[in-house]
CSV table of N, CA and C in Angstrom, one decimal:
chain,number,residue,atom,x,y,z
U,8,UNK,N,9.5,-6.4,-12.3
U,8,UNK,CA,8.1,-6.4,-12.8
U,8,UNK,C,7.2,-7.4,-12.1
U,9,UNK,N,6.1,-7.1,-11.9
U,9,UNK,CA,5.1,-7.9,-11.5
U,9,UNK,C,5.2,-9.3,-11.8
U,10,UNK,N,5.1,-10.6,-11.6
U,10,UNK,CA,4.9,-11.7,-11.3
U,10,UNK,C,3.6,-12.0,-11.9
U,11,UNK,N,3.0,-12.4,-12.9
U,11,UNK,CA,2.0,-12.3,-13.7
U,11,UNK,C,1.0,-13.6,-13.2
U,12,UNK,N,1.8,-14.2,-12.9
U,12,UNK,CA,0.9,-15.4,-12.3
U,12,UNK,C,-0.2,-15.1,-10.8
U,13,UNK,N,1.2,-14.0,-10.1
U,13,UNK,CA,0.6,-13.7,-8.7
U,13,UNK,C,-0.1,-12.5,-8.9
U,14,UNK,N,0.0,-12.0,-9.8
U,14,UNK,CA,-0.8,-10.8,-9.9
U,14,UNK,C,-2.2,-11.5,-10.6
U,15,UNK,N,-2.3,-12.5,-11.1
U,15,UNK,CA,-3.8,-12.9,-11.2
U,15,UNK,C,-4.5,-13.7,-10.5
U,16,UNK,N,-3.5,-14.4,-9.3
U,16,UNK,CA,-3.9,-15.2,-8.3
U,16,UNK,C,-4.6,-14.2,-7.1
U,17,UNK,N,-4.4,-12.5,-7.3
U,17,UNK,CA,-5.1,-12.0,-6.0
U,17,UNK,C,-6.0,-11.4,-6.9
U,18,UNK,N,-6.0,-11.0,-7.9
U,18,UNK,CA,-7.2,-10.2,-9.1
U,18,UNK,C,-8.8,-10.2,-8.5
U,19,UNK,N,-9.4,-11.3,-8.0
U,19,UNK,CA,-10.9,-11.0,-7.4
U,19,UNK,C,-10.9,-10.5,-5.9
U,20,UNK,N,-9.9,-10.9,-5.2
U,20,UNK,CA,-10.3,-10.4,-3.8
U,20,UNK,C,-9.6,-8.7,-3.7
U,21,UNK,N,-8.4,-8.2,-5.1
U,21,UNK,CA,-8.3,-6.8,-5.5
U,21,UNK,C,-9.7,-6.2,-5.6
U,22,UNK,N,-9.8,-6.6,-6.8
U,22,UNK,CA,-11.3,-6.0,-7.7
U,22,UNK,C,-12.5,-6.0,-6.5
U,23,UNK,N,-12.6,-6.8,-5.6
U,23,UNK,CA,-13.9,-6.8,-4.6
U,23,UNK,C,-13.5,-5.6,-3.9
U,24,UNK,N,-12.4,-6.0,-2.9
U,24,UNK,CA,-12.0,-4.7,-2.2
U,24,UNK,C,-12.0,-3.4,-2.4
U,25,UNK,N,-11.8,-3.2,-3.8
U,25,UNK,CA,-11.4,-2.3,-4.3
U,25,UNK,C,-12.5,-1.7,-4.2
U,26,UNK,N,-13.5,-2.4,-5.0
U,26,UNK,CA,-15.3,-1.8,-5.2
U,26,UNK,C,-15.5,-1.3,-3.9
U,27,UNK,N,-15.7,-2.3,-2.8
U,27,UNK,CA,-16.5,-1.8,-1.6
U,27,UNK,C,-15.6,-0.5,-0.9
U,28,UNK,N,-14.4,-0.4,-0.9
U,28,UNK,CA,-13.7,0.7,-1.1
U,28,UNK,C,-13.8,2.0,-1.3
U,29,UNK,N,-14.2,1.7,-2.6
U,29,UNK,CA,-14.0,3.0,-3.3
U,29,UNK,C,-12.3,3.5,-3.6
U,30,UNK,N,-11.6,2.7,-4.3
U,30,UNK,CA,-10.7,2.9,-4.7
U,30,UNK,C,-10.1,2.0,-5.8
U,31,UNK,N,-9.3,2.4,-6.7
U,31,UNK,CA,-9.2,2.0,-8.2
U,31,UNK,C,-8.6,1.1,-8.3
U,32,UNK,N,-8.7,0.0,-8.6
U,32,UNK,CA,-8.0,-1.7,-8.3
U,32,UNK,C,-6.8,-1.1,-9.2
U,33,UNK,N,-6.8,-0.5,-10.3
U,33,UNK,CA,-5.5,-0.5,-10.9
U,33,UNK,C,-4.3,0.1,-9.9
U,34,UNK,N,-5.0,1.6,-9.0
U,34,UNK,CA,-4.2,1.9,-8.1
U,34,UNK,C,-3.6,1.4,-6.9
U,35,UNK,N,-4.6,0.3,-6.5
U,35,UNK,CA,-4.3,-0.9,-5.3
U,35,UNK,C,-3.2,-1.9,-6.2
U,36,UNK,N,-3.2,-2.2,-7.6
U,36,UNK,CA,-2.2,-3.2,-8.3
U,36,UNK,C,-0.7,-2.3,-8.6
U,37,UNK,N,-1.0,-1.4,-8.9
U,37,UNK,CA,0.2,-0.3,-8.9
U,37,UNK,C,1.1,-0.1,-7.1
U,38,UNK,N,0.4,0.4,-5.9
U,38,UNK,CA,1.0,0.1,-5.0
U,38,UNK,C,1.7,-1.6,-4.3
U,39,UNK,N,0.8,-2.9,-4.7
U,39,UNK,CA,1.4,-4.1,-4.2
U,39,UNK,C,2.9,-3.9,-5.3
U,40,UNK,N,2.7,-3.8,-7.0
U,40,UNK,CA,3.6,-3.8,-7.0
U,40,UNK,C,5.0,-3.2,-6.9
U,41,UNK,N,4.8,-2.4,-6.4
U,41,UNK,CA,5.9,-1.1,-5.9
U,41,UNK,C,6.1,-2.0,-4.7
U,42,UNK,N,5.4,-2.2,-3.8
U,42,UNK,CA,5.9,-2.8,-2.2
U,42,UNK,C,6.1,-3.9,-2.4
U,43,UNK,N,5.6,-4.8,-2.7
U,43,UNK,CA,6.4,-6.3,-2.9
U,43,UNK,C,6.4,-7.1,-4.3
U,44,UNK,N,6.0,-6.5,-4.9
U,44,UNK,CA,6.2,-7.1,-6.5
U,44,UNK,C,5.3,-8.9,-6.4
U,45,UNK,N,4.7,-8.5,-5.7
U,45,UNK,CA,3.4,-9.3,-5.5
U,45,UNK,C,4.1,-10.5,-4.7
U,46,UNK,N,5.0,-10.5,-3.8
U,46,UNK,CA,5.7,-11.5,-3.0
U,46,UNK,C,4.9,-11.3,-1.6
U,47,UNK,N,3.7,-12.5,-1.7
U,47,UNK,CA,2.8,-12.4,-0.5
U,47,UNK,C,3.5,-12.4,1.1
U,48,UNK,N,5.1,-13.2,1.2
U,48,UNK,CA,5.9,-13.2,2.6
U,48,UNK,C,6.6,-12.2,2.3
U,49,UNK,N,6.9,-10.9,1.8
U,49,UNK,CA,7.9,-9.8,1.4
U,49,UNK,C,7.7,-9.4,3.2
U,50,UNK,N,9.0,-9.4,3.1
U,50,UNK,CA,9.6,-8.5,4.8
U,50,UNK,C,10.3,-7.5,4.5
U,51,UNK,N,10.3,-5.9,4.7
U,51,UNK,CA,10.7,-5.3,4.7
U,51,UNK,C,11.8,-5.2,5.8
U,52,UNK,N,13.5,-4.2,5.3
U,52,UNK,CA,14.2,-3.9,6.7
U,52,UNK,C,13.8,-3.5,8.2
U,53,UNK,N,12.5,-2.3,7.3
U,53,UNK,CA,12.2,-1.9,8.4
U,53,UNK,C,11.0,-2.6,9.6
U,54,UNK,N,10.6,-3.4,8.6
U,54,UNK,CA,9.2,-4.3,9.3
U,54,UNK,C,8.0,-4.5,8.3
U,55,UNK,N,7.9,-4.0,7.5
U,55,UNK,CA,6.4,-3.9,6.6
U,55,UNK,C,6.2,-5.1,6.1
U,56,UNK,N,5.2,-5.6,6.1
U,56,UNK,CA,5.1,-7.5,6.0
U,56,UNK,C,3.8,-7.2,4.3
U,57,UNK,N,4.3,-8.4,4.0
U,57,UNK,CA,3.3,-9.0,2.7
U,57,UNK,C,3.4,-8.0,1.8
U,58,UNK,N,1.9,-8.4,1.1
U,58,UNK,CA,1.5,-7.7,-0.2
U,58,UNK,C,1.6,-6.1,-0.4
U,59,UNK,N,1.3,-5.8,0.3
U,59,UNK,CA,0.3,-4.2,1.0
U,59,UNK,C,2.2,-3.7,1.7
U,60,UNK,N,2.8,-4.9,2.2
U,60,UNK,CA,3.8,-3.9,3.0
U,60,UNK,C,3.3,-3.2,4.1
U,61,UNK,N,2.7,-4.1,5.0
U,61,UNK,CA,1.9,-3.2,6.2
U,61,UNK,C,2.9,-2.9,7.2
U,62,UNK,N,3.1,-2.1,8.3
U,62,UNK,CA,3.6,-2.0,8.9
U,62,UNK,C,2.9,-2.8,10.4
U,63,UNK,N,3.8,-3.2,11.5
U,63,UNK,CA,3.1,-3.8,12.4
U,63,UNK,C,1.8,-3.0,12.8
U,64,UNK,N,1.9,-1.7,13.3
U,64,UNK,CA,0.8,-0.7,13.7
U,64,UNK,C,-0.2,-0.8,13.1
U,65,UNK,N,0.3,-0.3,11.8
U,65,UNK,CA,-1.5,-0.4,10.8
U,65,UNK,C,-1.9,-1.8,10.7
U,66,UNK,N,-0.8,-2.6,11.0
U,66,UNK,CA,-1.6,-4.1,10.7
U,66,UNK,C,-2.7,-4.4,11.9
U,67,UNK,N,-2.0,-3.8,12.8
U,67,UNK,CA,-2.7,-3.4,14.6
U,67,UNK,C,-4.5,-2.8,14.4
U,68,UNK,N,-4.0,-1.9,13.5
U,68,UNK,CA,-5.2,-0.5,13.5
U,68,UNK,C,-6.2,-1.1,12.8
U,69,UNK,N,-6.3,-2.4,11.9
U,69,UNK,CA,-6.8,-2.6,10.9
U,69,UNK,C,-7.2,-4.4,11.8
U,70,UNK,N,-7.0,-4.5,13.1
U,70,UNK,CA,-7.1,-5.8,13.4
U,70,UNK,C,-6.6,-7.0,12.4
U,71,UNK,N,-5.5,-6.9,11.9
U,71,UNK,CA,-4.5,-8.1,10.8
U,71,UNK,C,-4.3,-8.8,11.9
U,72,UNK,N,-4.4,-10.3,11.7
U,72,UNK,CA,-4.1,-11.5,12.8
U,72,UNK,C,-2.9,-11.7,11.9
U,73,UNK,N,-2.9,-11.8,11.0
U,73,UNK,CA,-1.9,-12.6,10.1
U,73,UNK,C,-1.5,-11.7,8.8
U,74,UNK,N,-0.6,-10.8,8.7
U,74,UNK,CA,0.0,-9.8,7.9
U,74,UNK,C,-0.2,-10.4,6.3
U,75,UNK,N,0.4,-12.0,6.4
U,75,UNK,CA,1.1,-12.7,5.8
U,75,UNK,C,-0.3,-13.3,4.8
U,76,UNK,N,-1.1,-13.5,5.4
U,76,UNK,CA,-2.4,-13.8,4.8
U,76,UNK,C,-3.1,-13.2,3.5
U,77,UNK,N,-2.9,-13.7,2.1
U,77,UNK,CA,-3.0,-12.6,0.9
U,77,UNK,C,-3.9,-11.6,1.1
U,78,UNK,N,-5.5,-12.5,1.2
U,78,UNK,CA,-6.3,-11.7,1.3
U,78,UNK,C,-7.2,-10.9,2.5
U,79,UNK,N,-6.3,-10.9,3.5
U,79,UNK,CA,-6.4,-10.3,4.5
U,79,UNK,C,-5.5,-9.0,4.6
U,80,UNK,N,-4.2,-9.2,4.7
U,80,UNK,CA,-3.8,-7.8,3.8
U,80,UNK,C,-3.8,-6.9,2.6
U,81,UNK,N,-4.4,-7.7,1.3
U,81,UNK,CA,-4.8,-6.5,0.4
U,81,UNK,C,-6.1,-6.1,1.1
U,82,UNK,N,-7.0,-6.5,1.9
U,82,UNK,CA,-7.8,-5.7,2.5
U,82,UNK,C,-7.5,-4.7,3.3
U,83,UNK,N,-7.1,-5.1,4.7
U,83,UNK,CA,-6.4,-4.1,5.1
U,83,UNK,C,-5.5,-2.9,4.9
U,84,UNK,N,-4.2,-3.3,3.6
U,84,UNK,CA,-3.8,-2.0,3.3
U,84,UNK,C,-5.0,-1.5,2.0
U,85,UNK,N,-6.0,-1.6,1.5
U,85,UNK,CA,-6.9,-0.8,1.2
U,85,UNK,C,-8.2,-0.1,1.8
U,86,UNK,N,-8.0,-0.9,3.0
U,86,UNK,CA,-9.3,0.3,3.5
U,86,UNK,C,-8.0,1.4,4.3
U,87,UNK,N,-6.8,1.1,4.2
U,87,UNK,CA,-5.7,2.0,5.1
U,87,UNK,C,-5.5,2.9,3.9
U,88,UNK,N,-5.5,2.7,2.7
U,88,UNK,CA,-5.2,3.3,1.4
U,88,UNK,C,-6.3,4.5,1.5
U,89,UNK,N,-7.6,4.0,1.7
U,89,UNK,CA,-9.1,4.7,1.1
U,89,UNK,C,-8.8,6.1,2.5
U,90,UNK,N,-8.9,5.2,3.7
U,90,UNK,CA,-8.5,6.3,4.8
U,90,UNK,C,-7.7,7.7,4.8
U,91,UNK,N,-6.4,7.4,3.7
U,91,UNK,CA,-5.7,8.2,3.0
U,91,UNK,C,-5.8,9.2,2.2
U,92,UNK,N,-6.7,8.2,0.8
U,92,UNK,CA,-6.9,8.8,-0.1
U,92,UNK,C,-8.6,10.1,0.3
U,93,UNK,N,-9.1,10.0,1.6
U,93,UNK,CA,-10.1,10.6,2.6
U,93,UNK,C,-9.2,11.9,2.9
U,94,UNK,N,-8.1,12.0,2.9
U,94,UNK,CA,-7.6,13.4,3.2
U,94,UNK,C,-7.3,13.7,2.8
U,95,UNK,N,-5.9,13.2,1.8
U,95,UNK,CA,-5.3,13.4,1.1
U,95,UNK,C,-5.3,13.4,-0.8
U,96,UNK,N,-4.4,14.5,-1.8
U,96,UNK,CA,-4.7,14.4,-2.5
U,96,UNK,C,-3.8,13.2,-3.2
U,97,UNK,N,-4.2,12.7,-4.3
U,97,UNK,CA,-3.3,10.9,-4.8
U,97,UNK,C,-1.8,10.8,-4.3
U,98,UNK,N,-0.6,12.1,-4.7
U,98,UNK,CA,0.2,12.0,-4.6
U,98,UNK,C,0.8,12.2,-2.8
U,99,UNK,N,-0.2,12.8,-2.0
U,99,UNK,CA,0.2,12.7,-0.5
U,99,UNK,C,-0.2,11.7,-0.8
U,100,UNK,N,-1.6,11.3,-0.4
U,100,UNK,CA,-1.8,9.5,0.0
U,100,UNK,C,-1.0,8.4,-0.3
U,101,UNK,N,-0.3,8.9,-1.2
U,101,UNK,CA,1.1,7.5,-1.8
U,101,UNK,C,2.4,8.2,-0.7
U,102,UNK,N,2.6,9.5,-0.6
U,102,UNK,CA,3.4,9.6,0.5
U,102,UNK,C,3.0,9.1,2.1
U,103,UNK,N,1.6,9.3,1.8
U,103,UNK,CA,2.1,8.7,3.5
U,103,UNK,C,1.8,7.9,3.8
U,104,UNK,N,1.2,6.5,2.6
U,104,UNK,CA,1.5,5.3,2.5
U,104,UNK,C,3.0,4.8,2.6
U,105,UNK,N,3.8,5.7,2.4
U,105,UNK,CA,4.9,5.4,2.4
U,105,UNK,C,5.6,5.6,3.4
U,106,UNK,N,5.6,6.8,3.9
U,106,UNK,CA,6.3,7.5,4.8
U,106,UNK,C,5.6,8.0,6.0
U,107,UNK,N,4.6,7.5,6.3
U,107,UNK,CA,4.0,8.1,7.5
U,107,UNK,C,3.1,9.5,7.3
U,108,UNK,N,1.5,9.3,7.8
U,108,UNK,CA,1.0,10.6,7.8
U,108,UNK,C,2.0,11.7,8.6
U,109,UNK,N,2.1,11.2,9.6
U,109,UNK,CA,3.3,12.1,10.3
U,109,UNK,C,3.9,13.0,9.5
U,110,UNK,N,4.7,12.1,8.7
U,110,UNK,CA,5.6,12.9,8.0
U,110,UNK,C,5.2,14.1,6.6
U,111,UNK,N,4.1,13.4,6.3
U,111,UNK,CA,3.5,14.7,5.3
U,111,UNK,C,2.9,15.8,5.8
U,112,UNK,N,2.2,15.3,6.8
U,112,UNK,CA,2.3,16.6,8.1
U,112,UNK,C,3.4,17.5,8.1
U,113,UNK,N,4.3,16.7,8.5
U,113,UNK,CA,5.2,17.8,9.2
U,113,UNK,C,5.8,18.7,8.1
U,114,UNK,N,6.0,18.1,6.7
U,114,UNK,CA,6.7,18.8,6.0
U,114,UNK,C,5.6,19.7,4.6
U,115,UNK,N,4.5,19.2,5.1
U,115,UNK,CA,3.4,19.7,4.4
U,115,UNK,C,3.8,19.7,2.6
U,116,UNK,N,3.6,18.1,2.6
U,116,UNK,CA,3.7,18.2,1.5
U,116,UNK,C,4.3,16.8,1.5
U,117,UNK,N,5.0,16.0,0.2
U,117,UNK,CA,5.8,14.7,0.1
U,117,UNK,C,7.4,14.9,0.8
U,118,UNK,N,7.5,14.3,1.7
U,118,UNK,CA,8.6,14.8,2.3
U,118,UNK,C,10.0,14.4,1.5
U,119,UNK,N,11.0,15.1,2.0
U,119,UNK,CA,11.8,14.9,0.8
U,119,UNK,C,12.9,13.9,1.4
U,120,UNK,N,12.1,12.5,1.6
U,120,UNK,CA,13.3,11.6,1.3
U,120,UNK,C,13.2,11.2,0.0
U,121,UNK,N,14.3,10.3,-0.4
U,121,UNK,CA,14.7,10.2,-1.9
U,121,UNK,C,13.7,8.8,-1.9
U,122,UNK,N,13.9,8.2,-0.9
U,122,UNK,CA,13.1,6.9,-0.9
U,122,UNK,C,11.7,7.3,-1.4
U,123,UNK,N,10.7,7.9,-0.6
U,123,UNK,CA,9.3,8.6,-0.8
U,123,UNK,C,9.8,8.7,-1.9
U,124,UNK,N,9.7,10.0,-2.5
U,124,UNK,CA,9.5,10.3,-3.9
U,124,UNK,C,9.6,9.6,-4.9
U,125,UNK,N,11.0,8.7,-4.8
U,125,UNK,CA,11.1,7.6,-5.9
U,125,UNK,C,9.7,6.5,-6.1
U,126,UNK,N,9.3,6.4,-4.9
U,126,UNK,CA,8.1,5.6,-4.5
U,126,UNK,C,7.2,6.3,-5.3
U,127,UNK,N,6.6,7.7,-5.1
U,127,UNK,CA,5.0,8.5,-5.5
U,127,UNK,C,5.9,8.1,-6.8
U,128,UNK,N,6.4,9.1,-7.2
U,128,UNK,CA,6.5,8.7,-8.9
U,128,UNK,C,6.5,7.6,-9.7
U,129,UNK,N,7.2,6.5,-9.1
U,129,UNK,CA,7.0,5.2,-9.5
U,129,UNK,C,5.7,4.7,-10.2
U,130,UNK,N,4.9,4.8,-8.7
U,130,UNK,CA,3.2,4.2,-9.0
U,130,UNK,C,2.7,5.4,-9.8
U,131,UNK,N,2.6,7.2,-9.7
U,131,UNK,CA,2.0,7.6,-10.7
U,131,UNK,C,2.4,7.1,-11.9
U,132,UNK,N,3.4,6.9,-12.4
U,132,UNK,CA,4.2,6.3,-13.7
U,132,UNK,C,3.5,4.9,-14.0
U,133,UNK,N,3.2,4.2,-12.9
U,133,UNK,CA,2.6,3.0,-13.0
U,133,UNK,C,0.9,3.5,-13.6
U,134,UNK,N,0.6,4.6,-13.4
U,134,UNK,CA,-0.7,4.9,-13.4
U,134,UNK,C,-0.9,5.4,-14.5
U,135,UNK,N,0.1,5.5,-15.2
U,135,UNK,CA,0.3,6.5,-16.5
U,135,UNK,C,-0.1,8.0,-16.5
C-alpha cells in the first residue's frame, strides 16, 4: 500500500501537473502507486526508474536529466500518460504504459501478458 507520508509529500506538484495536463490526479496517484508504491529511487529489473517507472527512452522523449528527481518525473510520466490517454481508451493507455504502445498495437488490444493485465486491473480497481 501507498506510503502515506510519500504520497502527500508529492500531492501539489501531482495536482499541478495533473491540471495543466488534463488528466485525473487520482489516476496519476493510482499509476505511481502500482509502479513504485511511491519509492522516488524504485529501479525496475528491467530499467524503469522512480515514481512514474520511466523507462530510459521516454525519460529521453520527455528530456528527464534526472529520472530520479520526484518532480521531474511525475511530470514527465504525465504528460507521457496524457499522450496516451490522446489515443487511447483508459484501459489501453494503462497497457501501454505498461507494455509498450508497440505492443497494444500489435495485438490490438491489452496484450496478453499476465504482467499487463494484472497491472490495468490493478489501477482500474484502484479507480474504483
Amino acid at each position: 500500500e501507498a506510503d502515506g507520508v510519500n504520497a502527500g509529500r508529492y500531492a501539489a506538484i501531482i495536482d499541478q501537473v495533473s491540471v495543466e495536463q488534463g488528466v485525473s490526479s487520482k489516476l496519476v496517484r493510482a499509476v505511481i502507486q502500482v509502479e513504485s508504491a511511491y519509492r522516488q529511487n524504485a529501479r525496475s529489473p528491467k530499467g524503469a526508474m522512480g515514481l512514474m517507472q520511466l523507462m530510459p527512452r521516454t525519460a529521453r522523449q520527455y528530456s528527464l536529466t534526472n529520472p530520479y528527481d520526484p518532480a521531474a518525473n511525475i511530470e514527465a510520466g504525465i504528460r507521457h500518460l496524457k499522450s496516451l490517454l490522446d489515443r487511447f481508451t483508459l484501459p489501453l493507455a494503462l497497457a501501454a504504459y505498461n507494455a509498450g504502445e508497440g505492443a497494444v498495437q500489435r495485438f490490438g488490444g491489452v496484450p496478453p501478458y499476465p504482467e499487463t493485465r494484472a497491472y490495468v486491473s490493478r489501477i482500474l480497481k484502484l479507480l474504483g
